[in-house]
PDB file of C-alpha atoms in Angstrom:
ATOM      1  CA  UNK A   1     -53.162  48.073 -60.420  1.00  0.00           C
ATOM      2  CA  UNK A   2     -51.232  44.997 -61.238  1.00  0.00           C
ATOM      3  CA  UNK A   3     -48.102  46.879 -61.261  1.00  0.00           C
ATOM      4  CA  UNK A   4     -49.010  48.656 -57.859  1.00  0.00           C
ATOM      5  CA  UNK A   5     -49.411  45.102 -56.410  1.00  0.00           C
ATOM      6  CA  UNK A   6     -46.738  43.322 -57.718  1.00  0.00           C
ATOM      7  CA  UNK A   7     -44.684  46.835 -56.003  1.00  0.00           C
ATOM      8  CA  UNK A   8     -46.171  46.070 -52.504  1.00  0.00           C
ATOM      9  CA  UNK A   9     -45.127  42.107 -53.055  1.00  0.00           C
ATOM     10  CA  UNK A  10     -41.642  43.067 -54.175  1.00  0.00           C
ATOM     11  CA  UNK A  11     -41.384  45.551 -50.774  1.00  0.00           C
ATOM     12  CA  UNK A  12     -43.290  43.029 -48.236  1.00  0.00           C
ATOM     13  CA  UNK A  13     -40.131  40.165 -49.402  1.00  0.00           C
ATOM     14  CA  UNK A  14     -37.414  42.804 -49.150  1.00  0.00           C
ATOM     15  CA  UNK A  15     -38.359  43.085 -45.612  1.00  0.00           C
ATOM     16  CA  UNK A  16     -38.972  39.817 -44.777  1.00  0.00           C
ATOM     17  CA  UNK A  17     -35.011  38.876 -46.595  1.00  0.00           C
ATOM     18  CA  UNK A  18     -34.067  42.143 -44.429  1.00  0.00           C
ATOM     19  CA  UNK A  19     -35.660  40.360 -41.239  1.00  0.00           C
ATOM     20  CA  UNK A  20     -34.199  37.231 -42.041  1.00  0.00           C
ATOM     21  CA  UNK A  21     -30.783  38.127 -42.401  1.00  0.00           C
ATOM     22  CA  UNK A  22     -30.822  40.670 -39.034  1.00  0.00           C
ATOM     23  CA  UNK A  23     -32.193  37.096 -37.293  1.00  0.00           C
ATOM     24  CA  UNK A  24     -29.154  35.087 -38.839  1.00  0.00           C
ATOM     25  CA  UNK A  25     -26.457  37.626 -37.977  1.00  0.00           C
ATOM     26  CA  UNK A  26     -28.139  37.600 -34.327  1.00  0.00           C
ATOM     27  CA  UNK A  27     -28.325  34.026 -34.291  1.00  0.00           C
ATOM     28  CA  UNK A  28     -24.271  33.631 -35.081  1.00  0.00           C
ATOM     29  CA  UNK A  29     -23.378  36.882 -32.721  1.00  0.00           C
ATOM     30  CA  UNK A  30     -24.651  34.138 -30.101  1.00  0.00           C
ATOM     31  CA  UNK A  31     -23.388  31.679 -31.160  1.00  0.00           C
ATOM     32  CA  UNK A  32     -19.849  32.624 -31.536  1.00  0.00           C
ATOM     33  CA  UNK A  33     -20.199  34.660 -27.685  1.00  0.00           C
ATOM     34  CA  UNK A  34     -21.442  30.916 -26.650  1.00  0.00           C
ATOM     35  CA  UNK A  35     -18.169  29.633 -28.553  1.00  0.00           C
ATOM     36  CA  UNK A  36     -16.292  32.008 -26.930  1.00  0.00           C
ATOM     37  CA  UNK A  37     -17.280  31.321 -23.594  1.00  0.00           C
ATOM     38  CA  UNK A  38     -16.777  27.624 -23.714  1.00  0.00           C
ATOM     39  CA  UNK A  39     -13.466  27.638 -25.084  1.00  0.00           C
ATOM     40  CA  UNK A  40     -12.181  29.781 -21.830  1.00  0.00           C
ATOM     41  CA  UNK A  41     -13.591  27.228 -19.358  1.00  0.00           C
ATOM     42  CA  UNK A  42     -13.762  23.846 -21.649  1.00  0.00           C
ATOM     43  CA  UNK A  43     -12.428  22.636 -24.706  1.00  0.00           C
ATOM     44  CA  UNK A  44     -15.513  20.289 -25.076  1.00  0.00           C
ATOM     45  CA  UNK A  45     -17.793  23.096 -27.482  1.00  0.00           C
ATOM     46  CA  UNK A  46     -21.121  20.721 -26.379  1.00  0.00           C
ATOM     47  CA  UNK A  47     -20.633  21.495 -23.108  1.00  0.00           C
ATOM     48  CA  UNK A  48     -23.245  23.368 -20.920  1.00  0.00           C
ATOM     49  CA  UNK A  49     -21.769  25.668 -18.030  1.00  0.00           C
ATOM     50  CA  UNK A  50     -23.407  27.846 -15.617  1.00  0.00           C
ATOM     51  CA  UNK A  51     -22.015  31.027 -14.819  1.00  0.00           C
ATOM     52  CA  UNK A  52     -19.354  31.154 -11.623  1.00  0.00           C
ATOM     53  CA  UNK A  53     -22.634  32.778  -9.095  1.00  0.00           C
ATOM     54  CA  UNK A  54     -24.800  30.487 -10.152  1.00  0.00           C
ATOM     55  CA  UNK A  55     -25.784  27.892  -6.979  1.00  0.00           C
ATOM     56  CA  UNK A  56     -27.939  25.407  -6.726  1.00  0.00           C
ATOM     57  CA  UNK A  57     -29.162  23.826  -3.113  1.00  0.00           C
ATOM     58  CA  UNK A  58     -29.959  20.307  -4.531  1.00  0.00           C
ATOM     59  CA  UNK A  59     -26.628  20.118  -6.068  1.00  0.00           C
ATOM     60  CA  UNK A  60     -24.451  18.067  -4.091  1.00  0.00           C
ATOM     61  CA  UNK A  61     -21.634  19.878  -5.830  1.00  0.00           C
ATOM     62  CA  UNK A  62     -22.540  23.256  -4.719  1.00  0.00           C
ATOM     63  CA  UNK A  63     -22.820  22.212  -0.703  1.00  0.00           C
ATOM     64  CA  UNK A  64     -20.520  23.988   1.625  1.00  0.00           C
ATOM     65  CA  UNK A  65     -17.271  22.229   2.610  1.00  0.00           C
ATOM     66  CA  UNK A  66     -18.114  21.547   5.665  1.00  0.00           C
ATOM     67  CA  UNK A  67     -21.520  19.456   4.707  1.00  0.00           C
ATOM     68  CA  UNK A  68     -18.792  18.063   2.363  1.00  0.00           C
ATOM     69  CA  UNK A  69     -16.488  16.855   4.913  1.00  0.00           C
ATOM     70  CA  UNK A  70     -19.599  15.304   6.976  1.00  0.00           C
ATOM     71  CA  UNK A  71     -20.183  13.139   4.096  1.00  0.00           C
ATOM     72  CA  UNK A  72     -17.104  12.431   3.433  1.00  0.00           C
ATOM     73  CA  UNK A  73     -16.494  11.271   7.772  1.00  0.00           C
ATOM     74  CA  UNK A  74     -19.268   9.683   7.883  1.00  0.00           C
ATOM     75  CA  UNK A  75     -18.480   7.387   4.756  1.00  0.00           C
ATOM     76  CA  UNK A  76     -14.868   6.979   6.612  1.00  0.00           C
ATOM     77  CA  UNK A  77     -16.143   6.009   9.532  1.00  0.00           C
ATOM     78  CA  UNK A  78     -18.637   3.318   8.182  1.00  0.00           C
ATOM     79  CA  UNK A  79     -15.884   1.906   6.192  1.00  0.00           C
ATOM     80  CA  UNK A  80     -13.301   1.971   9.181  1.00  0.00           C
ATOM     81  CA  UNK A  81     -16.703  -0.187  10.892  1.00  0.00           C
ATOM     82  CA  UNK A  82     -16.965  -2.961   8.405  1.00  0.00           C
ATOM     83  CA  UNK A  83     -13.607  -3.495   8.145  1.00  0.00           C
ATOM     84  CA  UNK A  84     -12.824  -3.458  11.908  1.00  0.00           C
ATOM     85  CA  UNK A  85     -15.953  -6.287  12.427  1.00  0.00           C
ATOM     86  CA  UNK A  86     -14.128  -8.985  10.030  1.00  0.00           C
ATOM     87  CA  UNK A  87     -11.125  -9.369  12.066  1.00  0.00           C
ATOM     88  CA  UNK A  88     -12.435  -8.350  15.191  1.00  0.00           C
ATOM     89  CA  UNK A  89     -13.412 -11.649  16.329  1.00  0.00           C
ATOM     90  CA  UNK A  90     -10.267 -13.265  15.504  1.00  0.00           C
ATOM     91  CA  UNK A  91      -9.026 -13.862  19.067  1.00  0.00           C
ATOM     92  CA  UNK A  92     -11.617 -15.228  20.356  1.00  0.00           C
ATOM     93  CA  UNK A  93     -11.907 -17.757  17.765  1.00  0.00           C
ATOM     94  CA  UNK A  94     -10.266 -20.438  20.177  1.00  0.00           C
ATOM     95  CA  UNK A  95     -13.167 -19.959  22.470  1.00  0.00           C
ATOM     96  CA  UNK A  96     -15.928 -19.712  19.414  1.00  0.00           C
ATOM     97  CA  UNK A  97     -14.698 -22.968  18.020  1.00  0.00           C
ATOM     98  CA  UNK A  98     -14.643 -24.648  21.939  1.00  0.00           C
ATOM     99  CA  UNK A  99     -18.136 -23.165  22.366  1.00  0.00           C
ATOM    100  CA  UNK A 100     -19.380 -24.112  18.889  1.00  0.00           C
ATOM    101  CA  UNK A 101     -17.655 -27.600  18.811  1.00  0.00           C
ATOM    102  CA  UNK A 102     -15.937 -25.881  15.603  1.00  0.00           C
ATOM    103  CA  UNK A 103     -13.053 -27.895  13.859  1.00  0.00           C
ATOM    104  CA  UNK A 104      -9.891 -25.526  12.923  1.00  0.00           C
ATOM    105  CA  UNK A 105     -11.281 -24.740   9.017  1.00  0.00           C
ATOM    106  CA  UNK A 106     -14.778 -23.893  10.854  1.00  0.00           C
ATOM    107  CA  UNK A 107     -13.678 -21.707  12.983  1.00  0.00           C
ATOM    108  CA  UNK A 108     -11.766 -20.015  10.300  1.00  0.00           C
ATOM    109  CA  UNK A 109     -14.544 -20.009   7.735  1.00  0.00           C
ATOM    110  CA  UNK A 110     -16.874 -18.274  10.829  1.00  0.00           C
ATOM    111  CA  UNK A 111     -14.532 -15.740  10.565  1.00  0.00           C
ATOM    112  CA  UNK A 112     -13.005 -15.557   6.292  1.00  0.00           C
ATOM    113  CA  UNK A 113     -16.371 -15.939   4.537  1.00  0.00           C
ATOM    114  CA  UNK A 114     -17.388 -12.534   5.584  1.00  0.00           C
ATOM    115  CA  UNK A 115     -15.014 -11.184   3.582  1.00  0.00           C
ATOM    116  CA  UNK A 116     -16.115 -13.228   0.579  1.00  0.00           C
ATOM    117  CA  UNK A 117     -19.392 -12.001   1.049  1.00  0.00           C
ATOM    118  CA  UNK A 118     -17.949  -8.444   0.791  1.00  0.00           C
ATOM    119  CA  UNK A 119     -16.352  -9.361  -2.385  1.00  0.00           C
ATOM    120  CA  UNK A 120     -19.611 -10.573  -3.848  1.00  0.00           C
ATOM    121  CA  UNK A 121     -22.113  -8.023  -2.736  1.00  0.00           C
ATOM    122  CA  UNK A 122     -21.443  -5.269  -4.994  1.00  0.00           C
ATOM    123  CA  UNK A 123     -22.603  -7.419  -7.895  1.00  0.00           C
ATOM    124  CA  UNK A 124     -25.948  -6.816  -6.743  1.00  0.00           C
ATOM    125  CA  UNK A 125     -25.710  -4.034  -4.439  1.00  0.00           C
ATOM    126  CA  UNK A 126     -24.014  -1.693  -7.356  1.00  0.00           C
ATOM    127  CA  UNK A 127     -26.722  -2.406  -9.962  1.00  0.00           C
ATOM    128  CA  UNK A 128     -29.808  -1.727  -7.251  1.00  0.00           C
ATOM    129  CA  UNK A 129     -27.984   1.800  -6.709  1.00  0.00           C
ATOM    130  CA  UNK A 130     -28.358   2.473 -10.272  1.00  0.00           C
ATOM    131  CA  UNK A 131     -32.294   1.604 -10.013  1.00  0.00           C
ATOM    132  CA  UNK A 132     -33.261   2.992  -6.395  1.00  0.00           C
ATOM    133  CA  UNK A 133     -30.208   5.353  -5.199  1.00  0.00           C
ATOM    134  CA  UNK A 134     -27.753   5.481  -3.382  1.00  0.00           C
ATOM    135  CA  UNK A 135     -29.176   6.883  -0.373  1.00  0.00           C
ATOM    136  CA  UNK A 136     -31.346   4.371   0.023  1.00  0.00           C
ATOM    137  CA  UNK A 137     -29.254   1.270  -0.588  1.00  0.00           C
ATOM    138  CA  UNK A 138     -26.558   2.435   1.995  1.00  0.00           C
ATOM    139  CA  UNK A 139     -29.075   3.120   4.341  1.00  0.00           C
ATOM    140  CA  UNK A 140     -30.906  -0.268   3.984  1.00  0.00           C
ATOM    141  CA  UNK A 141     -27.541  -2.235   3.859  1.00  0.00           C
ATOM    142  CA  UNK A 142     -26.703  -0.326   6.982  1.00  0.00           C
ATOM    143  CA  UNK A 143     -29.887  -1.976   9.009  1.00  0.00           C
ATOM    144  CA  UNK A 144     -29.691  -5.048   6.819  1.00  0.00           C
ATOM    145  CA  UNK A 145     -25.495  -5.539   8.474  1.00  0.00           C
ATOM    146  CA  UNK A 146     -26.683  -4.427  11.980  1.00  0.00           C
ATOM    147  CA  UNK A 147     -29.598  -7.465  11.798  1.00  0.00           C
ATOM    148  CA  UNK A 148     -27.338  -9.896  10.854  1.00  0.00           C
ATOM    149  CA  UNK A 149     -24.742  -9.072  13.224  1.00  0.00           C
ATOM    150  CA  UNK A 150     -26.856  -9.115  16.337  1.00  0.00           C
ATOM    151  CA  UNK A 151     -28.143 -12.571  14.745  1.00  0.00           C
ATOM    152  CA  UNK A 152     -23.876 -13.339  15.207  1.00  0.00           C
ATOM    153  CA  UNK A 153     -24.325 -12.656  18.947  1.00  0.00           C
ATOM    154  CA  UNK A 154     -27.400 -14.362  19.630  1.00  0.00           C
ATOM    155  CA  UNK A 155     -26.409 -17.642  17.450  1.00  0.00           C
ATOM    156  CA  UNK A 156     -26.730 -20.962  19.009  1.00  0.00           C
ATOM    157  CA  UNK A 157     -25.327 -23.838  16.497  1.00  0.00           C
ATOM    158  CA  UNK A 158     -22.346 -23.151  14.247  1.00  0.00           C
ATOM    159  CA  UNK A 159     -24.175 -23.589  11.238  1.00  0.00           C
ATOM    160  CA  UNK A 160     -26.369 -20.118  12.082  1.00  0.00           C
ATOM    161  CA  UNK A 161     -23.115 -17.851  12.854  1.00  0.00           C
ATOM    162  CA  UNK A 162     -21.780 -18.726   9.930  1.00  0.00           C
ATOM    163  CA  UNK A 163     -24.320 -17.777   7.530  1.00  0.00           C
ATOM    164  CA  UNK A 164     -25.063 -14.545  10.073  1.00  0.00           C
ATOM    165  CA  UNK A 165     -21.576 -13.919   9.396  1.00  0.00           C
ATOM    166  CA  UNK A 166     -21.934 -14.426   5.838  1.00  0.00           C
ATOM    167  CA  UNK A 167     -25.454 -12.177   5.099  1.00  0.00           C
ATOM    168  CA  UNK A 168     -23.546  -9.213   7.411  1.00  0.00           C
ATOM    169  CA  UNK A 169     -20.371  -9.237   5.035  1.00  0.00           C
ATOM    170  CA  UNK A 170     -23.090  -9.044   2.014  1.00  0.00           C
ATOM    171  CA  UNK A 171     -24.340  -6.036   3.736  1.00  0.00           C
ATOM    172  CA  UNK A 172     -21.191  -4.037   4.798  1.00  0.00           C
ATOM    173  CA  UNK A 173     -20.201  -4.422   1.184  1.00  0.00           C
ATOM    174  CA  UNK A 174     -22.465  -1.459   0.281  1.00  0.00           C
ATOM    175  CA  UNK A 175     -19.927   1.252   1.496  1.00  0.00           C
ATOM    176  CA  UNK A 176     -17.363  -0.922  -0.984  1.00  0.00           C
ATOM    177  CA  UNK A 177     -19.252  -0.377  -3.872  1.00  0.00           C
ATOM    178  CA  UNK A 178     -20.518   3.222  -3.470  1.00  0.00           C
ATOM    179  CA  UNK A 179     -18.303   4.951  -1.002  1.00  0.00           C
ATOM    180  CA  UNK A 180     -15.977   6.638  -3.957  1.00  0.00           C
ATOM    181  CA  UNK A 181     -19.313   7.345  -6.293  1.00  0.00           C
ATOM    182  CA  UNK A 182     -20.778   9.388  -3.206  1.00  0.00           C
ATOM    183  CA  UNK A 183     -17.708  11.236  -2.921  1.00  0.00           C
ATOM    184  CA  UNK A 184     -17.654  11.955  -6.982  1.00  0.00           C
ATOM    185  CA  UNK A 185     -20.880  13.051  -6.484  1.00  0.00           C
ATOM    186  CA  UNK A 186     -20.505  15.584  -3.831  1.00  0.00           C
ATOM    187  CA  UNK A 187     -16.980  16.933  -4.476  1.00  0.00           C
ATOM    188  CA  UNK A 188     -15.068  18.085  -7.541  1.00  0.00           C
ATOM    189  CA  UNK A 189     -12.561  16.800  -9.587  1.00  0.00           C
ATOM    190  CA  UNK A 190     -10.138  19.434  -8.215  1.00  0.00           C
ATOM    191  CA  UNK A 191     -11.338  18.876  -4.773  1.00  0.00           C
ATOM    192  CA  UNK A 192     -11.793  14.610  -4.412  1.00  0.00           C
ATOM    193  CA  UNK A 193      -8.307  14.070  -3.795  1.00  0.00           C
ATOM    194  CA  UNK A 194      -7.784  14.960  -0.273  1.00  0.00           C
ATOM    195  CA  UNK A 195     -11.398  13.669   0.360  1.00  0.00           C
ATOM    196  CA  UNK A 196     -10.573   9.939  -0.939  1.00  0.00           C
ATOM    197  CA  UNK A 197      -7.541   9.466   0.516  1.00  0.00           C
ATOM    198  CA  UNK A 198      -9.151   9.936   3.762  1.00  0.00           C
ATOM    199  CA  UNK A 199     -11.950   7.920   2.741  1.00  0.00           C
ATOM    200  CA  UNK A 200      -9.151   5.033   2.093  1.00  0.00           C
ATOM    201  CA  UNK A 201      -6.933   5.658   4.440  1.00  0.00           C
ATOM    202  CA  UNK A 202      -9.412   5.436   7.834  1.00  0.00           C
ATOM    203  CA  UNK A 203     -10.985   1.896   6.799  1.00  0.00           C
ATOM    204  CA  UNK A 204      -7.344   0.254   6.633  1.00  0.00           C
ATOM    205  CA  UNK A 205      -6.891   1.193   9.984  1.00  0.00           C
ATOM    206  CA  UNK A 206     -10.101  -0.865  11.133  1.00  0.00           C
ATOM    207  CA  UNK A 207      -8.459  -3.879  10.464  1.00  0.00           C
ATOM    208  CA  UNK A 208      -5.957  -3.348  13.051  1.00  0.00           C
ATOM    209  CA  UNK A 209      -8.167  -2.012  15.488  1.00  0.00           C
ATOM    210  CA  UNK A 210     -10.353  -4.941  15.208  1.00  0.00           C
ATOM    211  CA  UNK A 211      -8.145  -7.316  16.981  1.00  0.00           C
ATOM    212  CA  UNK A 212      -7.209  -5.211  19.890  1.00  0.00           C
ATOM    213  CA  UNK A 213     -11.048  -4.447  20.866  1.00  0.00           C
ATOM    214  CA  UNK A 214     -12.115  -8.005  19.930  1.00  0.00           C
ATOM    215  CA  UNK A 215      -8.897  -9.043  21.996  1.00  0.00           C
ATOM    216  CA  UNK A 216     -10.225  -6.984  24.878  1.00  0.00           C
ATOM    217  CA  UNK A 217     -13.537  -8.638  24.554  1.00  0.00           C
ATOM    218  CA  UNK A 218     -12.008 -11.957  24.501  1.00  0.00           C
ATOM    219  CA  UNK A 219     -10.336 -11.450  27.893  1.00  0.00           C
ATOM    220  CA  UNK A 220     -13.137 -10.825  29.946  1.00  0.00           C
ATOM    221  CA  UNK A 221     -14.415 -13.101  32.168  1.00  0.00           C
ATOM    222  CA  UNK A 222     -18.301 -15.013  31.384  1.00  0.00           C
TER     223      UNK A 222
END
């Protein structure tokens, strides 16, 4: 009896060693098809890839190119706006500082400190991307610059347009700060070069179109 059982132990852990070992040569088949894989499309061995058919809706990366483009105009024209409203009232500052009873460094601080608060904003306007998106900070700073800039044409002392002037820069610094992450986020690395220099190229433009409509402005009678 003792030898009959010690016979069944014996064959019960030659198949569980048999099991064991089929498992382990399954486990490193996969795992050197997995090595394989990588290797062809990355030399990173940690990194997780989908196949080429694979698609997913909510990726931003997977939209169609021409959802990719509408981003990427939209984000142009914006910054081609906020750049085109901090020199746009530049010849009519004569007639601001008249109005206003501006001296000369007033008149050009109503117009210069809304580019310092461009250069500030994305201290705070970058980090409260990181916590609430970016969505919804480019959206808020959008209403947020269109407030304060309808503040600009309603002010009454010199002391209001100024800071109006000041809390619209603040806002039309969002597109500054997160205009190129959008962009990384919707196309690839292959595809973001044709993409960003339009994204940079449109804004720069803004700054010459300001004058000429805010010169137009200027010229037309109360």
């Amino acid at each position: 009896m003792a030898t009959s059982d010690s016979d069944r132990i014996e064959a019960v852990a030659m198949s569980s060693s048999a099991r064991d070992e089929e498992q382990a040569h399954q486990l490193a088949a996969a795992i050197e098809h997995h090595a394989k894989d990588s290797s062809s499309s990355s030399s990173d061995p940690y990194l997780v890839a989908f196949s080429a058919d694979h698609h997913d809706a909510t990726n931003p990366l997977d939209w169609r190119a021409g959802k990719k483009w509408m981003v990427t105009d939209v984000l142009s024209a914006t910054g081609f706006n906020r750049i085109m409203v901090s020199t746009i009232m530049a010849p009519a500052l004569p007639t601001i500082a008249r109005e206003f009873h501006m001296s000369p460094t007033e008149a050009a601080m109503s117009m210069s400190i809304y580019l310092l608060a461009t250069a500030l904003g994305p201290l705070v306007i970058g980090p409260l991307s990181e916590v609430y998106g970016r969505q919804v900070v480019l959206h808020g700073s959008s209403v947020w610059f269109l407030v304060w800039n309808v503040l600009c044409g309603f002010a009454r002392t010199k002391e209001t347009l100024i800071a109006a002037r000041f809390l619209a820069g603040f806002g039309a610094s969002a597109i500054y700060a997160l205009g190129a992450g959008v962009l990384g986020d919707v196309w690839r690395p292959e595809q973001r070069g044709r993409s960003l220099g339009i994204y940079l190229l449109i804004p720069l433009l803004g700054a010459a179109v300001g004058p000429i409509i805010g010169g137009f402005i200027a010229m037309r009678p109360p």
